[in-house]
């Protein structure tokens, strides 16, 4: 344990995803010895991101306006909606260059252990976007929660008679969409198949 402010910083850093106690300590001491201007730039970036960045009213992607740059782009194919769990997955799919439609960010996956059901996700908003949509591509993570979410969505879309597809083989089972390389994800997109 360190003195007040240093320990507070270590605690805050340690609460971040992927930062263990040792890393938190290393980052804290890096900040302590770093140039004051550099640290202020970091502090400012943290402040600005919380002030300026919000979630797109339409798709739930990150945005610096009421809607995100993808929803605003007139060149996107508005008859395609790709459903992902998190906003970071949008960027992963964008990097493949394989997709020119719109997105819908659910804000997670169905996970009964964490108390996350369909009502906690942006599923109702998705169902409100389906007019003139020719296909919904379900790109939830290839793990248990992602599969459960995909199955749930596929059933809902079937009753609404909206064609749905799921990303195909090529993605590692039990993995996380954000760790897939562009080629794997690109092929998975090309090989997607219609459900039912
Ligand atoms: Zn959007």
mmCIF file of C-alpha atoms and ligand atoms in Angstrom:
data_model
loop_
_atom_site.group_PDB
_atom_site.id
_atom_site.type_symbol
_atom_site.label_atom_id
_atom_site.label_comp_id
_atom_site.label_asym_id
_atom_site.label_seq_id
_atom_site.Cartn_x
_atom_site.Cartn_y
_atom_site.Cartn_z
ATOM 1 C CA UNK A 1 0.000 0.000 0.000
ATOM 2 C CA UNK A 2 1.192 3.490 -0.876
ATOM 3 C CA UNK A 3 0.320 6.945 0.412
ATOM 4 C CA UNK A 4 -3.134 8.394 -0.413
ATOM 5 C CA UNK A 5 -3.030 9.807 -3.952
ATOM 6 C CA UNK A 6 -0.676 7.197 -5.381
ATOM 7 C CA UNK A 7 -2.735 4.342 -3.983
ATOM 8 C CA UNK A 8 -5.929 5.981 -5.286
ATOM 9 C CA UNK A 9 -4.412 6.071 -8.771
ATOM 10 C CA UNK A 10 -3.287 2.431 -8.537
ATOM 11 C CA UNK A 11 -6.808 1.443 -7.419
ATOM 12 C CA UNK A 12 -8.434 3.342 -10.299
ATOM 13 C CA UNK A 13 -6.048 1.871 -12.873
ATOM 14 C CA UNK A 14 -6.449 -1.603 -11.416
ATOM 15 C CA UNK A 15 -10.220 -1.367 -11.916
ATOM 16 C CA UNK A 16 -9.713 -1.074 -15.698
ATOM 17 C CA UNK A 17 -10.255 -4.188 -17.832
ATOM 18 C CA UNK A 18 -7.077 -6.153 -18.489
ATOM 19 C CA UNK A 19 -4.998 -4.206 -15.935
ATOM 20 C CA UNK A 20 -3.776 -6.376 -13.075
ATOM 21 C CA UNK A 21 -2.316 -5.046 -9.788
ATOM 22 C CA UNK A 22 1.274 -5.150 -11.110
ATOM 23 C CA UNK A 23 0.419 -3.295 -14.319
ATOM 24 C CA UNK A 24 -1.587 -0.742 -12.331
ATOM 25 C CA UNK A 25 1.461 -0.089 -10.165
ATOM 26 C CA UNK A 26 3.763 0.155 -13.195
ATOM 27 C CA UNK A 27 1.449 2.630 -14.978
ATOM 28 C CA UNK A 28 1.029 4.695 -11.806
ATOM 29 C CA UNK A 29 4.799 5.048 -11.392
ATOM 30 C CA UNK A 30 5.184 5.827 -15.079
ATOM 31 C CA UNK A 31 2.665 8.650 -14.647
ATOM 32 C CA UNK A 32 4.480 9.904 -11.538
ATOM 33 C CA UNK A 33 7.769 10.244 -13.370
ATOM 34 C CA UNK A 34 6.300 11.385 -16.699
ATOM 35 C CA UNK A 35 6.360 14.919 -18.040
ATOM 36 C CA UNK A 36 3.549 17.001 -16.547
ATOM 37 C CA UNK A 37 2.297 18.141 -19.981
ATOM 38 C CA UNK A 38 1.990 14.530 -21.189
ATOM 39 C CA UNK A 39 -0.021 13.540 -18.149
ATOM 40 C CA UNK A 40 -2.307 16.563 -18.535
ATOM 41 C CA UNK A 41 -2.916 15.560 -22.157
ATOM 42 C CA UNK A 42 -3.982 12.100 -20.974
ATOM 43 C CA UNK A 43 -6.232 13.581 -18.290
ATOM 44 C CA UNK A 44 -7.762 15.901 -20.879
ATOM 45 C CA UNK A 45 -8.350 13.055 -23.338
ATOM 46 C CA UNK A 46 -10.234 11.178 -20.608
ATOM 47 C CA UNK A 47 -12.356 14.222 -19.809
ATOM 48 C CA UNK A 48 -13.111 15.077 -23.446
ATOM 49 C CA UNK A 49 -14.117 11.528 -24.377
ATOM 50 C CA UNK A 50 -16.700 11.520 -21.587
ATOM 51 C CA UNK A 51 -17.991 14.975 -22.543
ATOM 52 C CA UNK A 52 -18.140 14.588 -26.317
ATOM 53 C CA UNK A 53 -18.676 10.963 -27.133
ATOM 54 C CA UNK A 54 -22.109 9.418 -26.837
ATOM 55 C CA UNK A 55 -24.013 6.577 -28.435
ATOM 56 C CA UNK A 56 -25.721 6.884 -31.831
ATOM 57 C CA UNK A 57 -29.492 7.300 -31.423
ATOM 58 C CA UNK A 58 -30.024 5.028 -34.394
ATOM 59 C CA UNK A 59 -27.566 2.150 -34.055
ATOM 60 C CA UNK A 60 -25.856 2.496 -30.658
ATOM 61 C CA UNK A 61 -22.373 2.945 -32.150
ATOM 62 C CA UNK A 62 -20.108 5.593 -30.615
ATOM 63 C CA UNK A 63 -20.822 9.059 -32.032
ATOM 64 C CA UNK A 64 -19.866 12.687 -31.522
ATOM 65 C CA UNK A 65 -23.244 13.832 -32.882
ATOM 66 C CA UNK A 66 -26.794 12.483 -32.361
ATOM 67 C CA UNK A 67 -26.031 9.848 -35.020
ATOM 68 C CA UNK A 68 -22.740 8.152 -35.885
ATOM 69 C CA UNK A 69 -20.642 8.656 -39.040
ATOM 70 C CA UNK A 70 -21.818 5.320 -40.511
ATOM 71 C CA UNK A 71 -25.521 6.163 -40.123
ATOM 72 C CA UNK A 72 -24.775 9.588 -41.658
ATOM 73 C CA UNK A 73 -22.901 8.153 -44.659
ATOM 74 C CA UNK A 74 -25.194 8.253 -47.743
ATOM 75 C CA UNK A 75 -23.094 5.565 -49.493
ATOM 76 C CA UNK A 76 -24.005 2.862 -46.991
ATOM 77 C CA UNK A 77 -26.508 0.159 -47.992
ATOM 78 C CA UNK A 78 -29.430 0.844 -45.661
ATOM 79 C CA UNK A 79 -31.142 -2.464 -46.493
ATOM 80 C CA UNK A 80 -28.476 -4.402 -44.558
ATOM 81 C CA UNK A 81 -28.084 -4.334 -40.784
ATOM 82 C CA UNK A 82 -25.205 -6.088 -39.054
ATOM 83 C CA UNK A 83 -25.879 -6.779 -35.377
ATOM 84 C CA UNK A 84 -22.878 -6.721 -33.036
ATOM 85 C CA UNK A 85 -22.477 -6.856 -29.271
ATOM 86 C CA UNK A 86 -20.238 -3.836 -28.694
ATOM 87 C CA UNK A 87 -19.299 -0.631 -30.502
ATOM 88 C CA UNK A 88 -15.690 -1.864 -30.728
ATOM 89 C CA UNK A 89 -16.920 -4.723 -32.945
ATOM 90 C CA UNK A 90 -18.096 -2.147 -35.527
ATOM 91 C CA UNK A 91 -14.523 -0.977 -36.024
ATOM 92 C CA UNK A 92 -13.294 -4.569 -36.303
ATOM 93 C CA UNK A 93 -15.786 -5.292 -39.108
ATOM 94 C CA UNK A 94 -15.119 -1.944 -40.800
ATOM 95 C CA UNK A 95 -11.422 -2.867 -41.028
ATOM 96 C CA UNK A 96 -12.277 -5.931 -43.151
ATOM 97 C CA UNK A 97 -13.708 -3.675 -45.874
ATOM 98 C CA UNK A 98 -16.159 -6.541 -46.601
ATOM 99 C CA UNK A 99 -19.304 -4.793 -45.502
ATOM 100 C CA UNK A 100 -21.099 -1.627 -46.660
ATOM 101 C CA UNK A 101 -24.363 -1.836 -44.740
ATOM 102 C CA UNK A 102 -25.447 -0.375 -41.424
ATOM 103 C CA UNK A 103 -24.893 -1.696 -37.897
ATOM 104 C CA UNK A 104 -26.843 -2.259 -34.734
ATOM 105 C CA UNK A 105 -24.972 -2.398 -31.426
ATOM 106 C CA UNK A 106 -26.760 -4.475 -28.791
ATOM 107 C CA UNK A 107 -24.663 -3.355 -25.828
ATOM 108 C CA UNK A 108 -23.782 -6.910 -24.789
ATOM 109 C CA UNK A 109 -25.096 -10.446 -25.147
ATOM 110 C CA UNK A 110 -27.730 -12.489 -23.376
ATOM 111 C CA UNK A 111 -26.062 -13.753 -20.193
ATOM 112 C CA UNK A 112 -28.375 -15.041 -17.436
ATOM 113 C CA UNK A 113 -25.478 -15.297 -14.953
ATOM 114 C CA UNK A 114 -24.807 -11.567 -15.290
ATOM 115 C CA UNK A 115 -28.542 -10.866 -15.261
ATOM 116 C CA UNK A 116 -28.484 -9.747 -18.898
ATOM 117 C CA UNK A 117 -31.667 -10.651 -20.741
ATOM 118 C CA UNK A 118 -33.124 -9.416 -24.036
ATOM 119 C CA UNK A 119 -34.711 -6.441 -22.213
ATOM 120 C CA UNK A 120 -31.290 -5.173 -21.122
ATOM 121 C CA UNK A 121 -29.997 -5.189 -24.702
ATOM 122 C CA UNK A 122 -30.980 -2.840 -27.536
ATOM 123 C CA UNK A 123 -33.172 -5.490 -29.173
ATOM 124 C CA UNK A 124 -36.409 -3.487 -29.092
ATOM 125 C CA UNK A 125 -34.601 -0.665 -30.955
ATOM 126 C CA UNK A 126 -33.418 -3.177 -33.550
ATOM 127 C CA UNK A 127 -36.951 -4.424 -34.163
ATOM 128 C CA UNK A 128 -37.971 -0.811 -34.755
ATOM 129 C CA UNK A 129 -35.428 -0.466 -37.585
ATOM 130 C CA UNK A 130 -36.500 -3.346 -39.816
ATOM 131 C CA UNK A 131 -38.651 -1.566 -42.400
ATOM 132 C CA UNK A 132 -37.083 -1.923 -45.870
ATOM 133 C CA UNK A 133 -34.336 -4.183 -44.536
ATOM 134 C CA UNK A 134 -33.529 -7.160 -46.776
ATOM 135 C CA UNK A 135 -31.125 -8.927 -44.431
ATOM 136 C CA UNK A 136 -29.984 -8.821 -40.825
ATOM 137 C CA UNK A 137 -26.479 -10.230 -40.349
ATOM 138 C CA UNK A 138 -25.959 -11.497 -36.821
ATOM 139 C CA UNK A 139 -22.327 -10.965 -35.834
ATOM 140 C CA UNK A 140 -22.420 -11.640 -32.108
ATOM 141 C CA UNK A 141 -19.288 -13.221 -30.587
ATOM 142 C CA UNK A 142 -18.759 -16.943 -31.311
ATOM 143 C CA UNK A 143 -19.086 -17.962 -27.648
ATOM 144 C CA UNK A 144 -21.955 -19.304 -25.526
ATOM 145 C CA UNK A 145 -23.551 -15.908 -24.810
ATOM 146 C CA UNK A 146 -23.124 -14.731 -28.402
ATOM 147 C CA UNK A 147 -24.680 -17.940 -29.732
ATOM 148 C CA UNK A 148 -27.613 -17.659 -27.307
ATOM 149 C CA UNK A 149 -28.172 -14.085 -28.465
ATOM 150 C CA UNK A 150 -27.961 -15.099 -32.127
ATOM 151 C CA UNK A 151 -30.513 -17.872 -31.607
ATOM 152 C CA UNK A 152 -32.873 -15.508 -29.812
ATOM 153 C CA UNK A 153 -32.556 -12.863 -32.548
ATOM 154 C CA UNK A 154 -32.993 -15.434 -35.318
ATOM 155 C CA UNK A 155 -36.313 -16.542 -33.799
ATOM 156 C CA UNK A 156 -37.546 -12.974 -33.431
ATOM 157 C CA UNK A 157 -36.561 -12.121 -37.005
ATOM 158 C CA UNK A 158 -38.188 -15.267 -38.321
ATOM 159 C CA UNK A 159 -41.541 -14.345 -36.783
ATOM 160 C CA UNK A 160 -41.160 -10.894 -38.348
ATOM 161 C CA UNK A 161 -40.236 -12.511 -41.690
ATOM 162 C CA UNK A 162 -36.945 -10.663 -41.986
ATOM 163 C CA UNK A 163 -34.140 -12.773 -43.526
ATOM 164 C CA UNK A 164 -31.349 -13.320 -41.014
ATOM 165 C CA UNK A 165 -27.844 -14.683 -41.432
ATOM 166 C CA UNK A 166 -25.051 -15.565 -39.039
ATOM 167 C CA UNK A 167 -21.301 -15.132 -39.625
ATOM 168 C CA UNK A 168 -19.856 -18.387 -40.941
ATOM 169 C CA UNK A 169 -16.936 -20.641 -40.043
ATOM 170 C CA UNK A 170 -13.555 -19.095 -39.898
ATOM 171 C CA UNK A 171 -14.052 -17.488 -36.525
ATOM 172 C CA UNK A 172 -12.528 -19.350 -33.590
ATOM 173 C CA UNK A 173 -15.141 -20.884 -31.288
ATOM 174 C CA UNK A 174 -14.954 -19.540 -27.746
ATOM 175 C CA UNK A 175 -13.196 -16.442 -29.040
ATOM 176 C CA UNK A 176 -13.924 -12.772 -29.105
ATOM 177 C CA UNK A 177 -14.745 -10.877 -32.308
ATOM 178 C CA UNK A 178 -12.245 -8.128 -31.575
ATOM 179 C CA UNK A 179 -9.300 -10.557 -31.640
ATOM 180 C CA UNK A 180 -10.082 -12.003 -35.081
ATOM 181 C CA UNK A 181 -7.757 -10.923 -37.874
ATOM 182 C CA UNK A 182 -9.153 -9.147 -40.942
ATOM 183 C CA UNK A 183 -8.810 -12.164 -43.257
ATOM 184 C CA UNK A 184 -10.595 -14.565 -40.925
ATOM 185 C CA UNK A 185 -13.376 -12.086 -40.312
ATOM 186 C CA UNK A 186 -13.586 -11.168 -44.003
ATOM 187 C CA UNK A 187 -13.991 -14.827 -44.996
ATOM 188 C CA UNK A 188 -16.526 -15.351 -42.272
ATOM 189 C CA UNK A 189 -18.505 -12.489 -43.795
ATOM 190 C CA UNK A 190 -18.361 -13.927 -47.297
ATOM 191 C CA UNK A 191 -19.371 -17.361 -46.008
ATOM 192 C CA UNK A 192 -22.310 -16.210 -43.925
ATOM 193 C CA UNK A 193 -25.437 -18.274 -44.367
ATOM 194 C CA UNK A 194 -29.160 -17.690 -44.077
ATOM 195 C CA UNK A 195 -30.728 -19.069 -40.928
ATOM 196 C CA UNK A 196 -33.643 -21.512 -41.236
HETATM 197 ZN ZN1 LIG B 1 -25.273 4.932 -36.016
#
